Every structure is written in C-alpha cells, then in structure tokens.
Amino acid sequence: MGHFCDNKLKNKLRFRLKSRMLTICRKMELSEYDRYDIGDMRNRIEVDEKKLESFFADHVIDYCFAVFSIAAMGIMMLSISWPLAIFGAVGMGITFVSSNVVGARLNALSDRYRTDYGEFEGTILHSLHNWKEIKANGLEEQQAGLLDAKWKEIAECIKKQAVCRYLASGFVALNLFVVTRLGM
C-alpha cells in the first residue's frame, strides 16, 4: 500500500511539474527563450523535474525528523549534564556553519555544472545539425577542440564538486565521531 501511494504521489507530482515547466517554456517570450541554450532547456525540463521529485522525501520529511531529533537529544543532554550539552551545541554549531559554507560553494558549483553541461549538449547538437558544413569547410579539428575545451570545464567543475562533497562529509564525520563521541 505504501509503494502504491508513494508512486501515485510521485507520478502526480512529476506530471504537474513537467506540465508547469512546459507551460512556462511555451509562454516565454522569444527574446528570453533565445537566452537559453538548447541543452540547458532540456536539462531544466528533464533533470530538474527528477530532482524536485526527490526533494520532498529527501529534504522536507528528513528535515522535520532532524528537528524533532535535535530537540529530543537536546533535552536528554541537558538532563544529563548542562556543560556537556553546551559543549555539544557549540561543536555542532561550528560544524553546521562549516557545512553551510561548503554547501553554498557546492550549490554555486552545481549551477556552473548545469550551465556548462547545457552548453556542451548545445554544442553537440549544433555539430550534429551542421555536420555537412563542418565537414565541407574542414572544421572538424576546431569543433573537436571546442568540445574538448567544454568537456575540460565540466571535468574541472566535477573535481571541485568532489572536493566540496569530501569536505562536507568530513565535517559530518567530525561532528559524529569527535563531538558526539567525545561528549559521551
């Protein structure tokens, strides 16, 4: 029964999101539409819809559970030892702020990745549409170089995202194993 409700909710949400996104694209002014790359538009309609679908379960429900858990643990820590509770709260606050700084950087890198990947897909589409002109004018090397440069930008962004994710997981591990275990 749970899977049925979950799938029904997700399919309804997916349908509404995709319908809304397509309506926005359909009503968009031509000058505004031209500002977007074709690959970027495809990513917005296809990929973002899937990300928004998982947002509810991954963030909203987990956030409510985390707030309840923090309140319960805070009450338990205060009842056991108030100096330990203050130490734990300060330690968790520091890791929380650090994680937010890294998260903001990761968010900026994700936006850059989306833009770069959209441009990459647009360049591929342009190459496929104009392959005769590229071949006739001997521009294969130039087009390959352009694709290679765009792919290197994407790879650099992926490397920076990996470093940020590593730092974020390091802060979580620091909080879990040092602050929490030291408090115990």
CSV table of C-alpha atoms in Angstrom, one decimal:
chain,number,residue,atom,x,y,z
A,1,MET,CA,0.0,0.0,0.0
A,2,GLY,CA,2.9,2.3,0.8
A,3,HIS,CA,4.5,1.9,-2.6
A,4,PHE,CA,1.2,2.5,-4.3
A,5,CYS,CA,0.7,5.8,-2.5
A,6,ASP,CA,4.3,6.8,-3.0
A,7,ASN,CA,4.2,6.0,-6.7
A,8,LYS,CA,0.8,7.8,-7.2
A,9,LEU,CA,2.1,10.9,-5.3
A,10,LYS,CA,5.4,10.9,-7.3
A,11,ASN,CA,3.7,10.4,-10.7
A,12,LYS,CA,1.1,13.1,-9.9
A,13,LEU,CA,3.9,15.5,-8.8
A,14,ARG,CA,6.0,14.6,-11.9
A,15,PHE,CA,3.1,15.3,-14.2
A,16,ARG,CA,2.3,18.6,-12.6
A,17,LEU,CA,5.9,19.7,-12.6
A,18,LYS,CA,6.5,18.8,-16.2
A,19,SER,CA,3.2,20.4,-17.3
A,20,ARG,CA,4.1,23.6,-15.4
A,21,MET,CA,7.6,23.7,-16.9
A,22,LEU,CA,6.4,23.2,-20.4
A,23,THR,CA,3.7,25.8,-19.9
A,24,ILE,CA,6.4,28.3,-18.8
A,25,CYS,CA,8.5,27.5,-21.8
A,26,ARG,CA,5.5,27.8,-24.1
A,27,LYS,CA,4.5,31.2,-22.8
A,28,MET,CA,8.1,32.5,-22.7
A,29,GLU,CA,9.0,35.5,-24.9
A,30,LEU,CA,11.1,34.6,-27.9
A,31,SER,CA,13.9,37.0,-26.8
A,32,GLU,CA,14.0,35.3,-23.4
A,33,TYR,CA,13.9,31.9,-24.9
A,34,ASP,CA,16.9,32.7,-27.1
A,35,ARG,CA,19.0,33.4,-24.0
A,36,TYR,CA,18.9,29.7,-23.0
A,37,ASP,CA,20.9,27.0,-24.7
A,38,ILE,CA,19.0,24.1,-26.0
A,39,GLY,CA,20.9,21.7,-23.7
A,40,ASP,CA,20.2,23.9,-20.7
A,41,MET,CA,16.4,23.9,-21.6
A,42,ARG,CA,16.4,20.1,-21.9
A,43,ASN,CA,18.2,19.8,-18.5
A,44,ARG,CA,15.7,22.1,-16.9
A,45,ILE,CA,12.7,20.1,-18.2
A,46,GLU,CA,14.1,16.6,-17.8
A,47,VAL,CA,16.7,16.6,-15.0
A,48,ASP,CA,15.3,19.3,-12.7
A,49,GLU,CA,11.9,17.6,-12.6
A,50,LYS,CA,13.5,14.4,-11.3
A,51,LYS,CA,15.5,16.4,-8.7
A,52,LEU,CA,12.4,18.2,-7.5
A,53,GLU,CA,10.6,14.9,-7.2
A,54,SER,CA,13.1,13.5,-4.8
A,55,PHE,CA,13.3,16.9,-2.9
A,56,PHE,CA,10.2,16.2,-0.8
A,57,ALA,CA,11.3,12.9,0.6
A,58,ASP,CA,15.0,13.7,0.9
A,59,HIS,CA,14.6,17.2,2.5
A,60,VAL,CA,11.2,18.1,3.8
A,61,ILE,CA,10.5,14.8,5.7
A,62,ASP,CA,14.1,14.3,6.7
A,63,TYR,CA,14.3,18.0,7.9
A,64,CYS,CA,11.2,17.5,10.1
A,65,PHE,CA,12.7,14.3,11.5
A,66,ALA,CA,16.0,16.1,12.2
A,67,VAL,CA,14.4,19.0,14.0
A,68,PHE,CA,12.5,16.5,16.2
A,69,SER,CA,15.7,14.5,16.9
A,70,ILE,CA,17.7,17.6,17.8
A,71,ALA,CA,15.0,18.7,20.2
A,72,ALA,CA,14.9,15.3,21.9
A,73,MET,CA,18.7,15.0,22.1
A,74,GLY,CA,19.0,18.5,23.5
A,75,ILE,CA,16.5,17.7,26.2
A,76,MET,CA,18.3,14.5,27.1
A,77,MET,CA,21.8,16.2,27.1
A,78,LEU,CA,20.5,19.0,29.3
A,79,SER,CA,19.1,16.5,31.8
A,80,ILE,CA,22.4,14.5,31.9
A,81,SER,CA,24.9,17.4,32.0
A,82,TRP,CA,24.5,21.0,31.1
A,83,PRO,CA,28.2,21.7,30.5
A,84,LEU,CA,28.3,18.7,28.1
A,85,ALA,CA,25.2,20.0,26.4
A,86,ILE,CA,26.8,23.4,25.8
A,87,PHE,CA,30.0,21.8,24.5
A,88,GLY,CA,28.0,19.6,22.2
A,89,ALA,CA,25.8,22.5,21.0
A,90,VAL,CA,28.9,24.7,20.3
A,91,GLY,CA,30.6,21.8,18.4
A,92,MET,CA,27.6,21.1,16.4
A,93,GLY,CA,27.1,24.8,15.6
A,94,ILE,CA,30.7,25.0,14.3
A,95,THR,CA,30.2,22.0,12.1
A,96,PHE,CA,26.8,23.3,11.0
A,97,VAL,CA,28.2,26.7,9.9
A,98,SER,CA,31.2,25.0,8.2
A,99,SER,CA,28.8,22.6,6.3
A,100,ASN,CA,26.7,25.6,5.2
A,101,VAL,CA,29.7,27.4,3.8
A,102,VAL,CA,30.8,24.3,1.9
A,103,GLY,CA,27.1,23.7,0.8
A,104,ALA,CA,26.9,27.2,-0.6
A,105,ARG,CA,30.1,26.6,-2.6
A,106,LEU,CA,28.7,23.3,-3.8
A,107,ASN,CA,25.5,25.0,-4.8
A,108,ALA,CA,27.4,27.5,-6.9
A,109,LEU,CA,29.4,24.7,-8.5
A,110,SER,CA,26.2,22.8,-9.3
A,111,ASP,CA,24.8,25.8,-11.1
A,112,ARG,CA,28.0,26.2,-13.0
A,113,TYR,CA,28.0,22.5,-13.9
A,114,ARG,CA,24.4,22.8,-15.2
A,115,THR,CA,25.3,25.7,-17.4
A,116,ASP,CA,28.5,24.1,-18.7
A,117,TYR,CA,26.8,20.8,-19.4
A,118,GLY,CA,23.9,22.6,-21.1
A,119,GLU,CA,26.4,24.4,-23.3
A,120,PHE,CA,28.2,21.1,-24.0
A,121,GLU,CA,25.0,19.5,-25.1
A,122,GLY,CA,24.1,22.5,-27.2
A,123,THR,CA,27.5,22.4,-28.9
A,124,ILE,CA,27.0,18.7,-29.7
A,125,LEU,CA,23.5,19.4,-31.1
A,126,HIS,CA,24.9,22.2,-33.2
A,127,SER,CA,27.6,19.9,-34.5
A,128,LEU,CA,25.1,17.2,-35.4
A,129,HIS,CA,22.8,19.7,-37.2
A,130,ASN,CA,25.7,21.3,-39.1
A,131,TRP,CA,27.8,18.3,-39.8
A,132,LYS,CA,27.8,18.9,-43.6
A,133,GLU,CA,29.1,22.5,-43.2
A,134,ILE,CA,31.7,21.4,-40.7
A,135,LYS,CA,32.9,18.6,-43.0
A,136,ALA,CA,32.9,20.8,-46.1
A,137,ASN,CA,34.8,23.6,-44.5
A,138,GLY,CA,37.3,21.3,-42.8
A,139,LEU,CA,36.3,22.5,-39.3
A,140,GLU,CA,36.4,19.0,-37.7
A,141,GLU,CA,39.5,19.8,-35.6
A,142,GLN,CA,38.2,23.2,-34.5
A,143,GLN,CA,34.8,21.6,-33.5
A,144,ALA,CA,36.6,18.7,-31.7
A,145,GLY,CA,38.8,21.3,-29.9
A,146,LEU,CA,35.7,23.2,-28.8
A,147,LEU,CA,34.0,20.1,-27.5
A,148,ASP,CA,37.3,19.1,-25.7
A,149,ALA,CA,37.5,22.6,-24.0
A,150,LYS,CA,33.9,22.4,-22.9
A,151,TRP,CA,34.4,18.9,-21.5
A,152,LYS,CA,37.5,20.0,-19.6
A,153,GLU,CA,35.4,22.8,-18.0
A,154,ILE,CA,32.8,20.2,-16.9
A,155,ALA,CA,35.6,17.9,-15.6
A,156,GLU,CA,37.1,20.7,-13.6
A,157,CYS,CA,33.7,21.5,-12.1
A,158,ILE,CA,33.2,17.8,-11.2
A,159,LYS,CA,36.6,17.7,-9.5
A,160,LYS,CA,35.7,20.8,-7.4
A,161,GLN,CA,32.3,19.3,-6.5
A,162,ALA,CA,34.0,16.1,-5.4
A,163,VAL,CA,36.3,18.1,-3.1
A,164,CYS,CA,33.4,20.0,-1.6
A,165,ARG,CA,31.5,16.8,-1.0
A,166,TYR,CA,34.5,15.3,0.6
A,167,LEU,CA,34.8,18.4,2.9
A,168,ALA,CA,31.1,18.2,3.8
A,169,SER,CA,31.3,14.6,4.6
A,170,GLY,CA,34.4,15.3,6.7
A,171,PHE,CA,32.5,17.9,8.7
A,172,VAL,CA,29.7,15.4,9.3
A,173,ALA,CA,32.2,12.7,10.4
A,174,LEU,CA,34.0,15.2,12.6
A,175,ASN,CA,30.7,16.1,14.3
A,176,LEU,CA,29.7,12.4,14.6
A,177,PHE,CA,32.9,10.9,15.8
A,178,VAL,CA,34.6,13.7,17.6
A,179,VAL,CA,32.0,16.0,19.1
A,180,THR,CA,29.3,13.3,19.7
A,181,ARG,CA,31.7,10.6,20.9
A,182,LEU,CA,33.8,12.9,23.0
A,183,GLY,CA,30.6,14.1,24.7
A,184,MET,CA,29.7,10.6,25.5
